[in-house]
């Protein structure tokens, strides 16, 4: 006879987590299916297939280690408490009640200089690059349920969500010629709040791993990132153009482009400061590149939770470089940023690319405006 779980609430929380993933996947699935089926342009279709493939690889890499983390936590719990019963829903509920998976995973990947060197790259990318990117581009391209991509990234993997979003971006061409495609000041302001506030929590994170303030700080980080997406979910995306190119450029709307450029610039500069500071703190005890690579690899493999987030970081590198090459027409500057990504991190180079792309778009609109005068 199967025993009734002692802690059904703990089981339901884990079940709700996977249910949320399923709901989010269902919400974004229409755009993903359209990305796979639509063959409007061969180059765009090939790019979409590339990002869908990268999303699959990212999911397999990160979640193989995530399930390994679950197994590691379960075995460790059984060993610590001397549990000898065979696996059952009741034992599973006891395990979930006796551990804090979210807190344990994050404390693991934020404790220690080398572990944080991996994790800080994902945290800075998420708060100062990914959040503005999906909010701004999702608004401009009128992508349905854009908020779902951020939540999906937080509960699955940022790299997986990034690749899926980029695939959809190639399907929804950017609207550059109307004021309705320009984000509102409220959205831009909320992105400043989310990015700057998020960076502040990132800066504090490694100093709080032995403190009760660690989890609240982490929750604030995640909560801030949702604010701009809540605004988008409540207000929706524009449905029709309302101004000509000339009207947009001559109006104060172009100042929003400078605000966006500044936002990406602040993100890049802040990220290079935080990451370089961590590098300097980390490599003080090593002297050769081989030792650095050895330490990075050993840290990557030291714990399943660390392996999962480190895999996420590696995939973010690949996906960010792919986006810079696939989106638009590659130039010498673009290739330079791609190569610099291997050294500086996509947290630094991708916002530079996005700022330059924003400036190029604004310059194009101005030239079109001058021709119509």
Short mmCIF file of C-alpha atoms in Angstrom, two decimals:
data_model
loop_
_atom_site.label_atom_id
_atom_site.label_comp_id
_atom_site.label_asym_id
_atom_site.label_seq_id
_atom_site.Cartn_x
_atom_site.Cartn_y
_atom_site.Cartn_z
CA UNK A 1 0.00 0.00 0.00
CA UNK A 2 1.40 3.38 -1.01
CA UNK A 3 1.80 5.71 1.95
CA UNK A 4 0.32 9.19 1.80
CA UNK A 5 3.03 11.86 1.47
CA UNK A 6 3.72 13.57 4.78
CA UNK A 7 4.45 16.89 3.11
CA UNK A 8 2.12 17.31 0.13
CA UNK A 9 2.75 21.06 0.03
CA UNK A 10 6.44 20.52 -0.73
CA UNK A 11 5.54 18.11 -3.52
CA UNK A 12 3.03 20.57 -4.93
CA UNK A 13 5.62 23.37 -4.95
CA UNK A 14 8.00 21.29 -7.07
CA UNK A 15 5.11 20.19 -9.26
CA UNK A 16 4.01 23.81 -9.69
CA UNK A 17 7.54 24.69 -10.78
CA UNK A 18 7.40 22.23 -13.67
CA UNK A 19 3.80 23.21 -14.41
CA UNK A 20 4.94 26.83 -14.73
CA UNK A 21 7.62 25.75 -17.22
CA UNK A 22 4.97 23.94 -19.23
CA UNK A 23 2.61 26.93 -19.25
CA UNK A 24 5.38 29.30 -20.33
CA UNK A 25 6.47 26.92 -23.08
CA UNK A 26 2.85 26.73 -24.26
CA UNK A 27 2.57 30.54 -24.32
CA UNK A 28 5.63 31.01 -26.52
CA UNK A 29 5.14 27.87 -28.61
CA UNK A 30 3.05 29.54 -31.38
CA UNK A 31 5.91 31.90 -32.23
CA UNK A 32 8.44 29.07 -32.03
CA UNK A 33 6.41 26.87 -34.37
CA UNK A 34 6.04 29.78 -36.77
CA UNK A 35 9.79 30.36 -36.63
CA UNK A 36 10.35 26.75 -37.61
CA UNK A 37 7.74 26.64 -40.37
CA UNK A 38 8.05 30.06 -41.99
CA UNK A 39 10.54 30.18 -44.86
CA UNK A 40 9.97 33.79 -45.94
CA UNK A 41 13.70 34.38 -46.49
CA UNK A 42 16.33 31.66 -46.61
CA UNK A 43 18.89 33.59 -44.54
CA UNK A 44 16.34 34.39 -41.83
CA UNK A 45 15.12 30.79 -41.82
CA UNK A 46 18.65 29.44 -41.47
CA UNK A 47 19.27 31.86 -38.62
CA UNK A 48 16.09 30.77 -36.88
CA UNK A 49 17.07 27.12 -37.22
CA UNK A 50 20.49 27.98 -35.79
CA UNK A 51 19.00 29.56 -32.68
CA UNK A 52 16.42 26.83 -32.23
CA UNK A 53 19.28 24.33 -32.37
CA UNK A 54 21.29 26.37 -29.86
CA UNK A 55 18.25 26.48 -27.59
CA UNK A 56 18.01 22.69 -27.68
CA UNK A 57 21.71 22.27 -26.96
CA UNK A 58 21.50 24.77 -24.12
CA UNK A 59 18.51 23.03 -22.56
CA UNK A 60 20.19 19.63 -22.69
CA UNK A 61 23.44 20.97 -21.25
CA UNK A 62 21.92 22.94 -18.38
CA UNK A 63 19.17 20.53 -17.40
CA UNK A 64 21.33 17.41 -17.52
CA UNK A 65 23.27 19.00 -14.69
CA UNK A 66 20.11 20.32 -13.04
CA UNK A 67 18.66 16.83 -12.74
CA UNK A 68 22.08 15.68 -11.53
CA UNK A 69 21.80 18.37 -8.84
CA UNK A 70 18.40 17.03 -7.78
CA UNK A 71 19.86 13.53 -7.54
CA UNK A 72 22.92 14.81 -5.65
CA UNK A 73 20.72 16.65 -3.16
CA UNK A 74 18.51 13.59 -2.66
CA UNK A 75 21.43 11.20 -2.07
CA UNK A 76 23.16 13.67 0.25
CA UNK A 77 19.96 14.09 2.27
CA UNK A 78 19.44 10.32 2.57
CA UNK A 79 23.04 9.80 3.67
CA UNK A 80 22.98 12.63 6.20
CA UNK A 81 19.76 11.48 7.88
CA UNK A 82 20.37 7.76 7.43
CA UNK A 83 17.21 7.24 5.40
CA UNK A 84 16.98 3.66 4.17
CA UNK A 85 13.49 3.54 2.64
CA UNK A 86 13.18 3.02 -1.09
CA UNK A 87 12.17 5.95 -3.24
CA UNK A 88 8.50 6.87 -2.97
CA UNK A 89 6.36 9.98 -3.05
CA UNK A 90 6.44 10.04 0.73
CA UNK A 91 10.24 9.86 0.86
CA UNK A 92 10.39 12.47 -1.89
CA UNK A 93 8.16 14.79 0.13
CA UNK A 94 10.41 14.30 3.17
CA UNK A 95 13.46 15.14 1.07
CA UNK A 96 11.88 18.29 -0.36
CA UNK A 97 10.77 19.33 3.12
CA UNK A 98 14.26 18.81 4.51
CA UNK A 99 16.19 20.78 1.89
CA UNK A 100 16.00 24.20 0.24
CA UNK A 101 16.84 23.48 -3.38
CA UNK A 102 16.73 27.06 -4.67
CA UNK A 103 18.77 28.46 -1.79
CA UNK A 104 21.23 25.55 -1.79
CA UNK A 105 21.89 25.81 -5.51
CA UNK A 106 22.45 29.54 -5.50
CA UNK A 107 24.64 29.57 -2.39
CA UNK A 108 26.77 26.87 -3.99
CA UNK A 109 27.36 28.83 -7.21
CA UNK A 110 27.98 32.12 -5.38
CA UNK A 111 30.41 30.84 -2.74
CA UNK A 112 34.11 31.00 -3.56
CA UNK A 113 36.03 33.25 -5.92
CA UNK A 114 36.16 30.83 -8.85
CA UNK A 115 32.53 29.80 -8.53
CA UNK A 116 31.43 33.43 -8.46
CA UNK A 117 33.65 34.20 -11.45
CA UNK A 118 31.39 31.90 -13.46
CA UNK A 119 28.13 33.03 -11.89
CA UNK A 120 28.72 36.78 -12.00
CA UNK A 121 28.84 36.63 -15.78
CA UNK A 122 25.33 35.18 -15.96
CA UNK A 123 23.98 37.55 -13.31
CA UNK A 124 25.37 40.70 -14.94
CA UNK A 125 24.21 39.53 -18.36
CA UNK A 126 20.70 38.92 -17.09
CA UNK A 127 20.18 42.19 -15.21
CA UNK A 128 21.98 44.65 -17.49
CA UNK A 129 21.74 43.12 -20.97
CA UNK A 130 19.04 40.49 -21.30
CA UNK A 131 16.29 42.35 -19.46
CA UNK A 132 16.57 45.58 -21.53
CA UNK A 133 17.04 43.57 -24.72
CA UNK A 134 13.89 41.49 -24.49
CA UNK A 135 11.78 44.40 -23.25
CA UNK A 136 12.90 46.84 -25.96
CA UNK A 137 13.10 44.42 -28.88
CA UNK A 138 9.97 42.59 -27.81
CA UNK A 139 8.10 45.89 -27.78
CA UNK A 140 9.49 47.06 -31.10
CA UNK A 141 8.94 43.80 -32.91
CA UNK A 142 5.52 43.36 -31.28
CA UNK A 143 6.31 39.89 -30.05
CA UNK A 144 3.37 38.39 -28.13
CA UNK A 145 3.87 37.43 -24.47
CA UNK A 146 7.38 38.85 -24.38
CA UNK A 147 7.29 38.76 -20.57
CA UNK A 148 7.10 34.96 -20.74
CA UNK A 149 10.64 34.77 -22.15
CA UNK A 150 12.10 36.42 -19.04
CA UNK A 151 10.21 34.13 -16.66
CA UNK A 152 11.16 31.15 -18.84
CA UNK A 153 14.80 32.19 -18.60
CA UNK A 154 14.63 32.43 -14.82
CA UNK A 155 13.03 29.01 -14.31
CA UNK A 156 14.74 27.10 -17.16
CA UNK A 157 17.95 28.78 -18.36
CA UNK A 158 18.82 32.27 -19.56
CA UNK A 159 20.72 30.84 -22.53
CA UNK A 160 17.79 28.67 -23.62
CA UNK A 161 15.38 31.58 -23.38
CA UNK A 162 17.85 33.84 -25.20
CA UNK A 163 18.18 31.48 -28.14
CA UNK A 164 14.40 31.04 -28.42
CA UNK A 165 13.85 34.79 -28.25
CA UNK A 166 16.47 35.48 -30.93
CA UNK A 167 14.84 32.90 -33.19
CA UNK A 168 11.52 34.70 -32.81
CA UNK A 169 13.19 38.11 -33.33
CA UNK A 170 14.31 36.98 -36.77
CA UNK A 171 10.69 36.18 -37.58
CA UNK A 172 9.27 39.47 -36.29
CA UNK A 173 11.10 42.14 -38.24
CA UNK A 174 11.82 45.33 -36.31
CA UNK A 175 9.50 48.30 -36.76
CA UNK A 176 11.83 51.27 -37.11
CA UNK A 177 9.73 53.83 -38.89
CA UNK A 178 6.99 54.76 -36.44
CA UNK A 179 6.71 56.37 -33.05
CA UNK A 180 4.55 53.47 -31.91
CA UNK A 181 7.65 51.28 -32.13
CA UNK A 182 9.52 53.45 -29.64
CA UNK A 183 9.28 52.25 -26.03
CA UNK A 184 7.55 54.60 -23.59
CA UNK A 185 9.46 56.58 -21.00
CA UNK A 186 7.79 54.47 -18.31
CA UNK A 187 9.24 51.30 -19.83
CA UNK A 188 12.67 52.87 -20.30
CA UNK A 189 12.61 54.19 -16.73
CA UNK A 190 11.63 50.78 -15.35
CA UNK A 191 14.54 49.25 -17.28
CA UNK A 192 16.96 51.71 -15.68
CA UNK A 193 15.55 50.78 -12.27
CA UNK A 194 15.74 47.05 -12.97
CA UNK A 195 19.27 47.19 -14.40
CA UNK A 196 20.87 49.52 -11.87
CA UNK A 197 19.05 47.96 -8.93
CA UNK A 198 19.87 44.50 -10.24
CA UNK A 199 23.56 45.36 -10.57
CA UNK A 200 23.56 46.56 -6.96
CA UNK A 201 22.23 43.18 -5.82
CA UNK A 202 24.80 41.39 -7.98
CA UNK A 203 27.57 43.40 -6.33
CA UNK A 204 26.32 42.40 -2.86
CA UNK A 205 25.71 38.72 -3.61
CA UNK A 206 29.15 37.14 -2.90
CA UNK A 207 29.37 39.01 0.41
CA UNK A 208 26.09 37.55 1.68
CA UNK A 209 26.57 33.80 1.13
CA UNK A 210 26.96 33.18 4.89
CA UNK A 211 24.17 35.58 5.79
CA UNK A 212 20.40 35.35 6.18
CA UNK A 213 20.24 38.32 3.80
CA UNK A 214 21.43 36.16 0.89
CA UNK A 215 18.03 34.84 -0.17
CA UNK A 216 16.19 38.20 0.16
CA UNK A 217 18.92 39.84 -1.93
CA UNK A 218 18.53 37.12 -4.56
CA UNK A 219 14.75 37.49 -4.60
CA UNK A 220 15.08 41.27 -5.01
CA UNK A 221 17.39 40.67 -7.98
CA UNK A 222 14.88 38.39 -9.66
CA UNK A 223 11.92 40.57 -8.72
CA UNK A 224 13.39 43.75 -10.17
CA UNK A 225 13.86 42.07 -13.53
CA UNK A 226 10.18 41.26 -13.76
CA UNK A 227 8.99 44.87 -13.25
CA UNK A 228 9.47 46.03 -16.88
CA UNK A 229 7.88 42.83 -18.12
CA UNK A 230 4.86 43.32 -15.85
CA UNK A 231 4.43 46.75 -17.41
CA UNK A 232 4.56 45.20 -20.88
CA UNK A 233 2.12 42.48 -19.89
CA UNK A 234 -0.36 45.05 -18.54
CA UNK A 235 -0.06 47.59 -21.35
CA UNK A 236 0.58 45.24 -24.27
CA UNK A 237 2.65 45.99 -27.37
CA UNK A 238 1.71 48.54 -30.05
CA UNK A 239 -0.66 47.31 -32.72
CA UNK A 240 -0.43 50.02 -35.33
CA UNK A 241 1.96 52.64 -36.61
CA UNK A 242 0.95 56.24 -35.96
CA UNK A 243 3.72 58.42 -37.32
CA UNK A 244 5.93 58.65 -40.35
CA UNK A 245 9.70 58.34 -40.28
CA UNK A 246 10.05 62.11 -40.63
CA UNK A 247 7.65 62.79 -37.79
CA UNK A 248 9.45 60.37 -35.53
CA UNK A 249 12.91 61.81 -36.11
CA UNK A 250 11.75 65.40 -35.79
CA UNK A 251 9.85 64.67 -32.58
CA UNK A 252 11.38 64.28 -29.10
CA UNK A 253 11.05 60.52 -29.63
CA UNK A 254 14.65 60.28 -30.82
CA UNK A 255 15.83 61.25 -27.34
CA UNK A 256 14.55 57.86 -26.23
CA UNK A 257 17.10 56.25 -28.52
CA UNK A 258 19.85 58.13 -26.70
CA UNK A 259 18.37 56.97 -23.39
CA UNK A 260 18.50 53.37 -24.65
CA UNK A 261 22.09 53.83 -25.86
CA UNK A 262 23.00 55.21 -22.44
CA UNK A 263 21.29 52.28 -20.71
CA UNK A 264 23.31 49.74 -22.69
CA UNK A 265 26.50 51.75 -22.15
CA UNK A 266 25.95 51.86 -18.39
CA UNK A 267 25.36 48.12 -18.45
CA UNK A 268 28.55 47.39 -20.37
CA UNK A 269 30.73 49.65 -18.22
CA UNK A 270 29.25 48.33 -14.98
CA UNK A 271 29.67 44.75 -16.11
CA UNK A 272 33.29 45.17 -17.15
CA UNK A 273 34.03 46.76 -13.78
CA UNK A 274 32.35 43.99 -11.77
CA UNK A 275 33.76 41.13 -13.85
CA UNK A 276 37.31 42.53 -14.05
CA UNK A 277 37.23 43.17 -10.30
CA UNK A 278 36.31 39.52 -9.75
CA UNK A 279 39.03 38.38 -12.16
CA UNK A 280 41.65 40.37 -10.24
CA UNK A 281 40.47 38.91 -6.95
CA UNK A 282 40.43 35.38 -8.37
CA UNK A 283 43.74 35.10 -10.21
CA UNK A 284 45.98 36.51 -7.48
CA UNK A 285 47.10 32.99 -6.57
CA UNK A 286 47.73 31.72 -10.12
CA UNK A 287 50.47 32.72 -12.50
CA UNK A 288 49.98 30.91 -15.81
CA UNK A 289 47.12 30.70 -18.35
CA UNK A 290 47.16 26.91 -17.97
CA UNK A 291 46.47 27.23 -14.24
CA UNK A 292 43.59 29.58 -14.96
CA UNK A 293 42.03 27.15 -17.43
CA UNK A 294 42.52 24.28 -14.99
CA UNK A 295 40.81 26.21 -12.20
CA UNK A 296 37.93 27.22 -14.46
CA UNK A 297 37.39 23.63 -15.58
CA UNK A 298 37.66 22.14 -12.09
CA UNK A 299 35.19 24.73 -10.79
CA UNK A 300 32.87 23.96 -13.70
CA UNK A 301 32.77 20.30 -12.63
CA UNK A 302 32.98 20.64 -8.86
CA UNK A 303 29.22 20.47 -8.18
CA UNK A 304 26.15 19.74 -10.35
CA UNK A 305 24.59 23.12 -9.55
CA UNK A 306 27.81 24.86 -10.56
CA UNK A 307 28.01 22.79 -13.73
CA UNK A 308 24.46 23.80 -14.64
CA UNK A 309 25.02 27.54 -14.28
CA UNK A 310 28.47 27.33 -15.89
CA UNK A 311 26.92 25.52 -18.87
CA UNK A 312 24.41 28.36 -19.03
CA UNK A 313 27.29 30.84 -19.17
CA UNK A 314 29.09 28.95 -21.95
CA UNK A 315 25.88 28.79 -23.98
CA UNK A 316 25.26 32.52 -23.45
CA UNK A 317 28.70 33.15 -24.96
CA UNK A 318 27.87 31.10 -28.06
CA UNK A 319 24.37 32.51 -28.48
CA UNK A 320 25.44 36.13 -28.03
CA UNK A 321 28.22 35.80 -30.58
CA UNK A 322 25.81 34.12 -33.00
CA UNK A 323 23.31 36.97 -32.62
CA UNK A 324 25.93 39.60 -33.39
CA UNK A 325 26.86 37.71 -36.56
CA UNK A 326 23.35 36.81 -37.73
CA UNK A 327 21.48 40.02 -36.94
CA UNK A 328 22.01 42.61 -39.67
CA UNK A 329 25.07 42.87 -41.88
CA UNK A 330 28.33 41.80 -40.23
CA UNK A 331 31.13 44.38 -40.29
CA UNK A 332 34.72 44.56 -39.11
CA UNK A 333 33.45 46.14 -35.89
CA UNK A 334 30.98 43.31 -35.40
CA UNK A 335 33.65 40.66 -35.93
CA UNK A 336 35.88 42.53 -33.48
CA UNK A 337 33.15 42.48 -30.83
CA UNK A 338 32.60 38.77 -31.43
CA UNK A 339 36.29 38.05 -30.87
CA UNK A 340 36.41 40.34 -27.83
CA UNK A 341 33.49 38.40 -26.36
CA UNK A 342 35.82 35.45 -25.79
CA UNK A 343 37.98 37.69 -23.61
CA UNK A 344 35.61 40.22 -22.07
CA UNK A 345 32.32 38.26 -21.74
CA UNK A 346 29.03 38.84 -23.59
CA UNK A 347 27.93 40.88 -20.57
CA UNK A 348 30.35 43.52 -21.85
CA UNK A 349 30.34 43.18 -25.64
CA UNK A 350 26.68 42.48 -26.42
CA UNK A 351 25.42 45.75 -24.86
CA UNK A 352 28.08 47.60 -26.87
CA UNK A 353 26.76 45.93 -30.02
CA UNK A 354 23.17 46.81 -29.07
CA UNK A 355 24.09 50.43 -28.37
CA UNK A 356 25.85 50.71 -31.74
CA UNK A 357 22.88 49.09 -33.46
CA UNK A 358 20.55 51.61 -31.80
CA UNK A 359 22.75 54.46 -32.99
CA UNK A 360 22.88 53.07 -36.54
CA UNK A 361 19.08 52.82 -36.62
CA UNK A 362 18.75 56.42 -35.46
CA UNK A 363 21.25 57.60 -38.07
CA UNK A 364 19.33 55.76 -40.79
CA UNK A 365 16.09 57.43 -39.77
CA UNK A 366 17.75 60.82 -39.88
CA UNK A 367 19.07 60.23 -43.38
CA UNK A 368 15.62 59.17 -44.53
CA UNK A 369 14.18 62.26 -42.91
CA UNK A 370 16.63 64.55 -44.71
CA UNK A 371 15.72 62.99 -48.05
CA UNK A 372 12.03 63.68 -47.50
CA UNK A 373 12.58 67.34 -46.53
#
